[in-house]
XYZ file of C-alpha atoms in Angstrom:
726
model
C 146.680 109.653 43.414
C 149.280 112.419 43.725
C 146.500 114.903 44.517
C 145.282 112.650 47.319
C 148.820 112.388 48.742
C 149.182 116.125 48.565
C 145.859 116.651 50.314
C 146.695 114.196 53.100
C 150.032 115.945 53.617
C 148.203 119.126 54.594
C 146.991 119.658 58.147
C 143.375 119.977 57.078
C 143.647 116.880 54.890
C 145.224 114.806 57.644
C 142.672 116.146 60.115
C 139.861 115.186 57.738
C 141.216 111.645 57.294
C 141.561 111.153 61.065
C 138.001 112.422 61.600
C 136.528 110.147 58.933
C 138.341 107.057 60.244
C 137.280 107.747 63.821
C 133.698 108.374 62.726
C 133.528 105.074 60.841
C 135.164 103.230 63.743
C 132.612 104.608 66.171
C 129.750 103.625 63.887
C 131.219 100.119 63.626
C 131.256 99.855 67.418
C 127.618 100.989 67.564
C 126.617 98.202 65.209
C 128.818 95.394 66.532
C 129.161 95.993 70.271
C 126.222 98.055 71.509
C 122.576 97.054 71.601
C 120.898 100.439 71.179
C 117.447 99.351 70.072
C 117.594 101.232 66.752
C 114.480 100.929 64.621
C 113.354 102.668 61.453
C 115.218 104.570 58.764
C 115.359 107.857 60.707
C 116.991 106.290 63.761
C 119.433 104.403 61.541
C 120.385 107.657 59.845
C 120.802 109.465 63.166
C 123.001 106.637 64.420
C 125.170 106.972 61.319
C 125.705 110.724 61.619
C 125.806 111.211 65.388
C 129.561 110.544 65.801
C 130.483 113.229 63.254
C 129.757 116.450 65.141
C 131.648 115.726 68.347
C 134.506 114.128 66.409
C 134.940 117.355 64.437
C 134.701 119.494 67.596
C 137.193 117.391 69.570
C 139.694 116.956 66.759
C 139.553 120.663 65.878
C 141.483 121.317 69.099
C 144.646 120.262 67.264
C 144.138 122.922 64.595
C 144.661 125.729 67.120
C 148.339 124.798 67.621
C 150.625 126.807 65.323
C 153.781 124.727 65.657
C 153.787 121.617 63.505
C 154.830 118.984 66.044
C 152.515 120.314 68.721
C 149.596 120.292 66.313
C 150.116 116.667 65.307
C 150.859 115.593 68.889
C 147.645 117.294 70.052
C 145.653 115.478 67.383
C 147.045 112.086 68.410
C 146.492 112.802 72.099
C 142.845 113.740 71.464
C 142.434 110.733 69.204
C 144.004 108.412 71.806
C 141.762 109.720 74.605
C 138.642 109.434 72.439
C 139.666 105.924 71.383
C 140.226 104.878 75.001
C 136.815 106.214 76.013
C 135.270 104.268 73.151
C 137.160 101.054 73.888
C 136.648 101.159 77.661
C 132.925 101.530 77.011
C 133.085 98.528 74.685
C 134.638 96.378 77.432
C 132.295 97.691 80.096
C 129.267 97.095 77.878
C 130.314 93.504 77.257
C 130.192 92.831 80.989
C 127.352 95.065 82.176
C 125.313 95.998 79.055
C 125.702 99.639 80.050
C 127.947 102.656 79.488
C 130.622 104.056 81.751
C 129.628 107.098 83.778
C 131.612 109.522 85.865
C 130.026 108.090 89.002
C 131.270 104.635 88.065
C 134.777 105.857 87.257
C 135.078 108.048 90.337
C 133.041 106.383 93.013
C 132.116 102.807 92.289
C 134.952 100.593 93.423
C 132.999 97.406 92.933
C 132.213 98.015 89.258
C 135.474 99.632 88.199
C 137.377 96.954 90.085
C 135.441 94.298 88.247
C 136.332 95.931 84.946
C 140.045 96.074 85.754
C 140.211 92.532 87.089
C 138.471 91.055 84.079
C 139.969 93.203 81.317
C 141.712 90.305 79.598
C 138.580 88.172 79.732
C 136.586 90.926 78.045
C 139.033 91.439 75.198
C 138.346 89.955 71.783
C 140.752 89.257 68.866
C 138.933 91.736 66.643
C 139.517 94.550 69.120
C 142.634 95.446 67.171
C 140.327 97.016 64.580
C 139.239 99.582 67.167
C 142.814 100.863 67.307
C 143.751 100.357 63.669
C 143.044 103.942 62.587
C 145.257 105.316 65.349
C 148.063 102.845 64.587
C 147.977 103.477 60.826
C 148.016 107.272 61.109
C 150.699 107.286 63.792
C 152.857 104.926 61.729
C 152.390 107.087 58.658
C 153.692 110.145 60.524
C 156.559 108.433 62.355
C 157.956 106.672 59.291
C 158.481 109.841 57.341
C 160.697 108.491 54.559
C 158.561 105.491 53.602
C 155.173 107.097 54.218
C 153.246 108.840 51.451
C 151.859 111.192 54.109
C 154.094 114.004 55.340
C 153.679 116.454 58.216
C 152.640 119.890 57.034
C 155.079 122.446 58.418
C 153.086 125.399 57.164
C 151.189 127.282 59.895
C 147.415 127.089 59.700
C 145.448 130.289 59.884
C 143.375 130.494 63.056
C 140.207 131.235 61.129
C 140.325 127.710 59.658
C 140.438 126.222 63.152
C 137.570 128.422 64.315
C 135.570 127.613 61.185
C 136.075 123.880 61.795
C 134.862 124.155 65.387
C 131.840 126.179 64.259
C 131.147 123.514 61.631
C 131.168 120.867 64.366
C 128.776 122.905 66.505
C 126.457 123.440 63.516
C 126.493 119.727 62.756
C 125.635 118.990 66.370
C 122.744 121.467 66.278
C 121.374 119.696 63.222
C 121.866 116.297 64.867
C 120.065 117.511 68.000
C 117.159 118.963 66.015
C 116.722 115.703 64.115
C 116.953 113.706 67.345
C 114.374 115.903 69.088
C 111.969 115.465 66.187
C 112.165 111.695 66.633
C 112.509 111.595 70.446
C 110.986 114.736 71.985
C 112.394 116.009 75.316
C 115.467 113.838 74.849
C 117.679 115.784 77.245
C 114.904 116.611 79.709
C 113.853 113.004 80.158
C 117.157 111.133 80.178
C 115.613 107.855 81.292
C 118.065 105.579 79.489
C 121.711 106.098 78.617
C 121.092 104.063 75.452
C 118.903 106.877 74.162
C 121.577 109.547 74.568
C 124.174 107.390 72.801
C 121.744 106.335 70.092
C 120.672 109.860 69.243
C 123.644 112.084 70.108
C 126.655 109.803 70.337
C 128.967 108.302 72.908
C 131.264 111.337 73.118
C 128.332 113.637 73.782
C 127.010 111.251 76.430
C 130.397 111.265 78.165
C 130.516 115.075 78.201
C 126.849 115.384 79.207
C 127.252 112.867 82.018
C 130.350 114.672 83.280
C 128.444 117.983 83.298
C 125.471 116.498 85.155
C 127.746 114.799 87.655
C 129.617 118.032 88.347
C 126.360 119.937 88.700
C 124.893 117.392 91.115
C 128.111 117.203 93.093
C 128.145 120.986 93.471
C 124.621 120.957 94.908
C 125.492 118.094 97.229
C 128.789 119.672 98.289
C 127.010 122.808 99.461
C 124.718 120.830 101.782
C 125.238 119.918 105.434
C 123.264 118.713 108.460
C 121.680 122.135 108.970
C 119.593 121.596 105.840
C 117.826 118.760 107.645
C 116.366 120.706 110.560
C 113.041 121.722 109.003
C 112.675 118.388 107.205
C 113.129 116.384 110.405
C 110.535 118.551 112.130
C 108.131 118.027 109.236
C 108.654 114.245 109.201
C 107.949 113.986 112.933
C 104.751 115.988 112.598
C 103.796 114.058 109.465
C 104.222 110.595 110.997
C 100.918 108.986 111.944
C 100.159 106.503 114.685
C 99.324 103.064 113.285
C 95.819 101.732 113.519
C 95.970 98.920 116.114
C 93.425 96.923 114.110
C 95.930 96.505 111.270
C 99.362 97.042 112.824
C 101.421 93.860 112.485
C 98.641 91.955 110.710
C 101.135 90.745 108.049
C 104.132 90.465 110.371
C 106.781 88.059 109.120
C 105.090 87.464 105.766
C 106.735 87.658 102.374
C 105.979 90.881 100.522
C 105.205 90.654 96.808
C 104.739 93.957 94.980
C 103.312 93.992 91.460
C 103.634 97.220 89.486
C 100.754 97.175 87.021
C 102.004 99.132 84.055
C 99.670 101.980 83.010
C 96.620 100.562 84.807
C 94.188 103.312 85.819
C 91.392 103.163 88.386
C 88.628 103.506 85.801
C 89.495 99.985 84.605
C 88.339 98.544 87.933
C 84.894 96.967 87.348
C 84.862 98.416 83.832
C 83.046 96.455 81.132
C 83.823 97.175 77.485
C 80.927 96.871 75.074
C 81.760 95.228 71.771
C 80.188 95.930 68.379
C 77.404 93.440 69.117
C 76.453 95.143 72.356
C 77.935 92.409 74.522
C 79.886 93.589 77.578
C 83.291 92.204 78.559
C 84.942 92.720 81.950
C 88.405 94.129 81.227
C 90.232 93.026 84.380
C 88.053 90.404 86.079
C 90.759 88.914 88.294
C 92.105 92.247 89.552
C 88.487 93.275 90.146
C 87.963 90.209 92.328
C 91.046 91.108 94.362
C 89.918 94.701 94.673
C 86.675 93.603 96.344
C 88.028 90.566 98.217
C 87.427 90.436 101.992
C 91.182 89.915 102.428
C 92.080 93.076 100.490
C 92.570 96.666 101.614
C 91.749 98.589 98.448
C 91.647 102.315 97.715
C 89.505 103.850 94.979
C 90.732 107.443 95.449
C 94.399 106.548 95.187
C 96.515 108.732 92.865
C 99.782 108.251 91.064
C 102.153 111.125 91.797
C 104.840 110.643 89.171
C 106.485 113.309 87.052
C 108.778 112.904 84.092
C 110.364 109.845 85.674
C 107.146 107.891 85.057
C 107.595 104.252 86.203
C 110.848 105.031 88.004
C 109.186 107.884 89.922
C 106.554 105.397 91.068
C 109.367 103.276 92.516
C 110.867 106.268 94.321
C 107.437 107.074 95.750
C 106.464 103.534 96.653
C 109.742 102.345 98.113
C 111.126 105.524 99.662
C 108.055 107.656 100.421
C 109.758 110.497 98.547
C 108.798 112.285 95.341
C 110.534 112.216 92.000
C 112.266 115.330 90.699
C 110.632 118.417 89.149
C 112.443 117.578 85.917
C 113.892 114.339 84.620
C 114.246 111.072 86.465
C 115.698 110.764 89.961
C 116.742 107.223 89.045
C 118.795 108.511 86.151
C 120.120 111.701 87.739
C 120.712 110.658 91.335
C 120.248 106.905 91.489
C 123.919 106.000 91.146
C 125.166 107.992 94.135
C 122.368 109.073 96.453
C 121.700 107.604 99.876
C 118.243 106.057 100.127
C 116.232 104.654 102.998
C 114.384 102.278 100.715
C 112.109 99.336 101.414
C 114.660 96.592 100.553
C 117.269 97.912 102.987
C 114.753 98.821 105.695
C 113.132 95.370 105.665
C 116.491 93.609 105.587
C 117.817 95.477 108.601
C 114.620 95.588 110.627
C 113.202 92.151 109.863
C 115.810 90.067 108.026
C 114.171 90.159 104.590
C 115.878 89.043 101.374
C 115.008 91.344 98.458
C 114.778 90.939 94.696
C 113.430 92.931 91.756
C 112.164 91.307 88.542
C 111.888 93.101 85.202
C 111.796 91.755 81.655
C 113.594 94.775 80.229
C 117.250 95.780 80.158
C 118.751 96.691 83.526
C 120.066 100.015 82.248
C 116.553 101.280 81.612
C 115.854 104.104 84.085
C 119.324 103.301 85.468
C 117.819 100.489 87.533
C 121.105 98.579 87.788
C 122.754 101.360 89.767
C 119.686 102.604 91.632
C 118.721 99.173 92.903
C 122.183 98.830 94.368
C 121.615 102.077 96.245
C 118.207 100.796 97.383
C 119.829 97.680 98.793
C 118.257 95.055 96.554
C 120.041 91.738 97.066
C 119.098 90.513 93.590
C 117.926 92.069 90.342
C 116.730 89.814 87.537
C 116.514 91.841 84.339
C 116.177 90.768 80.695
C 119.558 89.010 80.832
C 117.907 86.328 82.972
C 114.955 85.764 80.650
C 114.419 84.498 77.137
C 113.392 87.719 75.434
C 114.149 86.526 71.913
C 111.750 86.367 68.998
C 108.062 86.768 69.689
C 108.540 86.392 73.449
C 108.828 90.159 73.664
C 107.018 93.173 72.402
C 108.629 96.590 72.033
C 108.887 97.155 75.773
C 110.173 93.841 77.039
C 109.147 90.294 77.885
C 105.409 89.656 77.703
C 103.798 89.500 81.136
C 102.668 85.872 81.022
C 106.148 84.706 80.073
C 107.698 87.123 82.560
C 105.873 85.688 85.561
C 106.352 82.142 84.286
C 110.122 82.508 83.975
C 110.440 84.463 87.245
C 109.347 81.657 89.540
C 112.569 79.708 88.953
C 114.338 82.544 90.781
C 111.569 83.334 93.242
C 111.587 79.809 94.664
C 115.290 80.139 95.499
C 114.955 83.319 97.582
C 115.347 82.855 101.359
C 112.151 83.751 103.209
C 110.874 86.134 104.291
C 111.489 88.014 101.072
C 110.540 91.390 99.631
C 110.044 91.189 95.878
C 108.908 93.565 93.152
C 107.605 92.532 89.730
C 107.463 95.210 87.024
C 105.079 94.355 84.203
C 105.405 95.951 80.765
C 102.894 94.553 78.266
C 100.189 97.117 79.051
C 102.400 99.975 77.917
C 101.808 102.754 75.411
C 100.996 102.401 72.539
C 99.486 99.072 73.693
C 100.462 96.693 70.901
C 99.465 93.048 71.175
C 100.438 90.497 68.547
C 97.859 88.343 66.805
C 98.538 85.182 68.780
C 97.647 86.962 72.042
C 94.703 88.906 70.650
C 91.128 87.967 71.404
C 89.775 90.580 73.756
C 87.627 93.172 71.962
C 89.080 96.542 71.100
C 87.242 99.775 71.780
C 85.630 101.781 69.008
C 86.893 105.351 69.315
C 88.714 107.616 66.894
C 91.988 106.978 68.790
C 93.712 103.682 68.029
C 95.819 103.875 71.185
C 92.692 103.981 73.353
C 91.134 101.177 71.353
C 94.060 98.825 72.073
C 94.417 99.814 75.740
C 91.658 97.539 76.989
C 93.046 94.452 75.260
C 96.535 94.783 76.740
C 95.049 95.510 80.175
C 93.044 92.296 79.895
C 96.210 90.402 78.959
C 97.960 91.804 82.043
C 95.007 90.717 84.173
C 95.318 87.155 82.879
C 99.053 87.126 83.593
C 98.517 88.295 87.178
C 95.866 85.609 87.719
C 98.268 82.903 86.490
C 100.899 84.160 88.912
C 98.433 84.102 91.808
C 97.488 80.534 90.899
C 101.152 79.578 91.170
C 101.501 81.306 94.533
C 98.565 79.270 95.822
C 99.794 75.980 94.333
C 103.341 76.440 95.665
C 102.281 77.391 99.180
C 103.698 80.925 99.032
C 100.279 82.575 98.919
C 99.192 82.004 102.526
C 102.474 83.351 103.910
C 102.605 86.503 101.772
C 101.098 89.946 101.463
C 100.643 91.010 97.843
C 100.520 94.698 96.899
C 99.306 95.691 93.447
C 99.388 99.274 92.209
C 99.045 101.197 88.971
C 102.329 102.970 88.314
C 100.982 105.919 86.280
C 98.306 106.937 83.813
C 97.825 104.904 80.647
C 95.750 107.390 78.678
C 97.277 110.867 78.517
C 95.479 114.170 79.042
C 95.659 114.783 75.314
C 93.749 111.567 74.616
C 91.344 111.688 77.567
C 88.567 113.550 75.675
C 88.498 110.692 73.142
C 87.905 108.315 76.051
C 85.012 110.361 77.430
C 82.234 108.569 75.573
C 83.347 105.202 76.971
C 83.075 106.621 80.489
C 79.646 108.149 79.954
C 81.064 111.663 79.842
C 80.536 114.503 77.382
C 83.695 115.118 75.353
C 82.835 118.804 74.914
C 82.680 119.300 78.689
C 85.956 117.551 79.396
C 88.490 119.794 81.122
C 91.235 120.098 83.717
C 89.109 118.724 86.541
C 88.307 115.551 84.608
C 91.961 115.140 83.609
C 93.023 115.328 87.240
C 90.426 112.775 88.311
C 91.817 110.438 85.665
C 95.128 110.260 87.555
C 93.602 107.704 89.937
C 95.249 104.283 89.819
C 94.356 101.062 91.654
C 95.935 100.257 95.005
C 95.311 96.807 96.475
C 96.962 95.302 99.541
C 95.933 91.653 99.618
C 96.511 89.828 102.908
C 95.358 86.194 102.506
C 93.304 85.115 105.474
C 92.347 88.588 106.634
C 88.619 89.059 107.186
C 88.430 92.828 107.663
C 89.125 93.921 104.095
C 87.515 97.073 102.763
C 87.392 99.488 99.869
C 88.516 102.810 101.298
C 87.351 106.048 99.733
C 89.934 108.236 101.473
C 92.224 110.248 99.229
C 95.739 108.822 99.191
C 98.733 108.463 96.900
C 101.816 106.460 96.019
C 103.912 108.334 98.576
C 101.827 106.574 101.257
C 102.660 103.023 100.187
C 105.822 102.400 102.224
C 104.510 103.653 105.616
C 101.352 101.583 105.107
C 103.297 98.434 104.293
C 105.665 98.878 107.235
C 102.816 99.227 109.730
C 101.129 96.105 108.334
C 104.415 94.276 108.916
C 104.567 95.593 112.484
C 107.448 98.026 111.830
C 107.533 101.596 113.166
C 108.035 104.526 110.808
C 108.699 107.376 113.245
C 112.490 107.334 112.800
C 112.355 107.744 109.011
C 112.026 110.892 106.925
C 108.954 109.879 104.964
C 106.739 112.294 103.083
C 103.781 109.875 103.107
C 101.549 108.412 105.806
C 99.924 105.097 106.653
C 96.710 104.953 104.615
C 95.087 102.713 107.237
C 95.826 105.142 110.058
C 92.926 107.169 111.430
C 95.276 110.192 111.390
C 96.009 109.974 107.644
C 95.983 113.401 105.987
C 93.966 113.483 102.765
C 96.206 116.103 101.097
C 97.913 114.613 98.024
C 100.410 116.773 96.080
C 101.205 116.188 92.435
C 104.599 116.770 90.908
C 103.183 119.608 88.770
C 102.015 121.512 91.877
C 98.365 120.512 91.727
C 96.839 119.168 94.942
C 93.930 116.833 95.688
C 92.025 116.448 98.974
C 88.854 114.559 99.823
C 86.765 117.637 99.049
C 88.778 119.867 96.746
C 91.027 119.815 93.695
C 93.612 122.600 93.399
C 94.531 122.799 89.713
C 96.751 125.681 88.701
C 95.041 128.824 90.021
C 91.624 127.176 90.171
C 89.860 125.370 93.028
C 87.230 122.747 92.209
C 84.592 121.116 94.376
C 85.138 117.361 93.978
C 81.434 116.600 94.377
C 80.240 118.911 91.621
C 83.356 119.389 89.496
C 82.672 123.124 89.472
C 85.157 125.942 90.091
C 84.438 127.586 93.427
C 87.209 130.111 94.129
C 84.970 133.006 93.074
C 82.268 131.927 95.532
C 84.541 131.822 98.595
C 85.107 134.515 101.177
C 88.622 135.878 101.559
C 89.027 133.898 104.779
C 87.865 130.635 103.166
C 90.050 131.220 100.123
C 93.112 131.935 102.276
C 92.514 128.737 104.250
C 92.265 126.616 101.112
C 95.254 128.301 99.478
C 97.268 127.398 102.564
C 96.532 123.730 101.925
C 98.084 124.037 98.499
C 101.048 125.978 99.870
C 101.702 123.334 102.543
C 101.568 120.596 99.920
C 104.095 122.417 97.754
C 106.333 122.842 100.795
C 106.240 119.066 101.208
C 107.427 118.677 97.623
C 110.233 121.139 98.385
C 111.362 119.140 101.420
C 111.480 116.002 99.303
C 113.455 117.797 96.570
C 115.987 118.989 99.146
C 116.421 115.458 100.475
C 116.993 114.173 96.965
C 119.032 116.920 95.303
C 121.303 117.546 98.304
C 121.497 113.865 99.219
C 120.611 114.801 102.793
C 119.913 111.257 103.942
C 123.684 110.729 104.094
C 123.552 112.992 107.148
C 120.635 111.183 108.757
C 120.684 107.594 110.004
C 117.772 106.159 112.007
C 118.605 104.306 115.199
C 119.838 100.717 114.680
C 120.088 101.344 110.948
C 123.030 101.617 108.567
C 123.150 102.946 105.038
C 123.782 100.761 102.018
C 127.306 99.773 101.046
C 126.966 99.579 97.306
C 129.947 97.227 97.051
C 127.724 94.547 98.580
C 125.389 94.480 95.581
C 126.563 93.254 92.182
C 124.058 91.723 89.790
C 126.301 89.704 87.469
C 126.735 86.377 89.339
C 123.371 86.144 91.037
C 122.649 82.466 90.512
C 125.925 81.597 92.202
C 125.024 83.881 95.092
C 121.616 82.241 95.346
C 123.136 78.772 95.405
C 125.539 79.767 98.165
C 123.238 82.049 100.150
C 123.766 81.170 103.838
C 119.981 81.428 104.347
C 119.140 79.232 101.373
C 117.573 76.621 103.673
C 114.681 79.080 104.133
C 113.927 79.178 100.404
C 110.837 77.499 98.989
C 112.842 75.037 96.931
C 114.906 73.847 99.905
C 111.873 73.687 102.166
C 110.373 71.518 99.432
C 113.228 69.012 99.738
C 115.143 70.437 96.785
C 112.206 69.839 94.457
C 111.486 72.714 92.081
C 107.993 74.186 91.969
C 108.232 75.560 88.436
C 106.046 72.738 87.095
C 103.227 74.113 89.216
C 103.113 77.242 87.083
C 100.339 76.958 84.516
C 100.062 79.413 81.664
C 98.166 79.498 78.397
C 100.856 81.647 76.755
C 100.817 80.564 73.075
C 104.543 81.221 72.763
C 105.248 78.240 75.032
C 102.972 75.930 73.100
C 104.943 76.811 69.983
C 108.292 76.128 71.610
C 108.445 74.162 74.851
C 112.224 74.107 75.098
C 113.864 76.006 77.932
C 116.083 78.916 76.859
C 119.763 78.163 77.124
C 121.433 80.021 79.980
C 125.070 80.455 80.850
C 126.567 80.001 84.309
C 125.042 83.294 85.383
C 121.592 82.469 84.089
C 121.960 84.735 81.050
C 120.168 83.991 77.817
C 121.312 84.873 74.342
C 119.359 88.063 73.895
C 121.830 90.182 72.009
C 119.258 91.269 69.473
C 116.714 92.352 72.033
C 116.871 95.724 73.701
C 113.385 96.737 74.651
C 112.746 100.216 75.881
C 109.779 102.235 77.001
C 109.374 104.532 73.973
C 106.531 106.992 74.283
C 105.477 110.107 72.439
C 105.435 113.557 73.944
C 101.818 113.306 75.038
C 102.588 110.231 77.118
C 105.756 111.804 78.513
C 104.207 114.821 80.188
C 101.307 115.415 82.517
């Protein structure tokens, strides 16, 4: 015991004790307060060790002070700051299921104000444990006579301080290497703050977020109105005149957008042959919509996402802008950027109420913050659904249950409304539990491909059930429903294994075939329309917003859109990809190669210099378009540009914690379906064959805000490296 006392009375011993106590405290917080979605022994081990490195680095600051009192004071100051960061995140997480960021602390009055005003309400009796290490060590130093621990008055050699810092850096390098082996491209694809905390720790996240914020602010600070000149000129030239046959055809209707997770165009009309030779239509209901006389469908429609995957599709579809060259715009810029997004545009131009629905956590892809910047009135994430038990798979609430539980909120929205439903069941690696199985699996040497068709069929059934509700409730006839595939489901790495199912030769599969596989379905269903068609023109996700606005009878000429109305006769068939490749009706520009779309053959060597220069210019112009979009995003240039009769979002107006109360007191509530139905709910009209509901017909308990007890559920869109990159 005397040896222990002697050790603790040395600076290094006291430093070691403080580091160990803070490490264990942080790990306790991870387990008790945060819902990080940890699974498997490796992730559990990483979670255990990730507080160590930054704790050692931060606390080593105190070892550089030669004078005794200054050294101990420095240690307690660092420890107090680190403890406050930890505890403030605990309180913030209890209220918002998210972590504090620099943008929240510096620029979000609504959120930080909510934290301050409800601090007492968020405190818990056991919170004293989160300060116990600090209190015990401080008491031990202050009460010198009675404490077994004494301050060490001997100066510490600087090499010990340097060695300790180096040790911390080495530990962090090991932590990072282990994290990257389990979650490749962790820092490149920062799509969820939970991931950074889970793998590298809360202190690292705080420092990393501060660095990113400073970097983004520097880029934004250097920008001014002059950076807009060329972009405004481009947008004016790029804007297309609406086709009078379609302009205003859906005027005044509700807009319902369904993001079909990982659904690719090849699934349309595809029949999977089982082991007995019998063929099964994978997505029969979506197929029927695709060919319906009331649908405007596109079979050469491409996703244009980058590393932001599903979130990039939302940037493209709701802003007519591209995602970033690296990382996710939602995560990097979503908290602070100015957006001219569909929810705000439709609200200001046509009085629409807006809501987004997603059976995953709101922090995923930073949707909570980004949707505020978009101007969404309401956002119903996993907190508003029963995601417990077998209701969810790894990526969130199963689609059938998701649509079923969403209608209780949908019926309360004042009309006309703009809504977006983000499905998740058909997501890599396409698991489907036994009770929902039944559709045949494919027979390839890749299990992921084999499962893909079954989860796509499940999604198709869920969408059909939702459509049946829309018809039964009366919403169908007064709505326009847009369905789109958000990105590829089968990656380039796996595509050759899919070749045999598509009647292709695996040995001849190459870059051209991979690029063609980036087609996703696009269906705009306008009930009652008689002039539907399947268009073969080349188009992409960046074209969705201008097309929708023209169908609603709204002009686009005052907005800085990169896309064009797909129904316009002036639509340009040039579609850029985030990786620099370009597709047109006739050609595919892939890297340095040019392919003829009809033959799939490379043709650059057969062209004259004049022909080659002309085609290369197409690719150069497309890349310039990407550059204009990047400038708008990275420099936040839309803050300098406001269309006539339009005002930018005031983020303070959008808080997603008391939404049911807001719905009940919405001044336009009389225009909601439930009120127009005499206060009678329409939820009984929803019919689903989801086996989970037949097992348990009780409604999930919700608090005053509609929240369910889902503490143990934190679904997230895990994917391996092959699914993460194009």
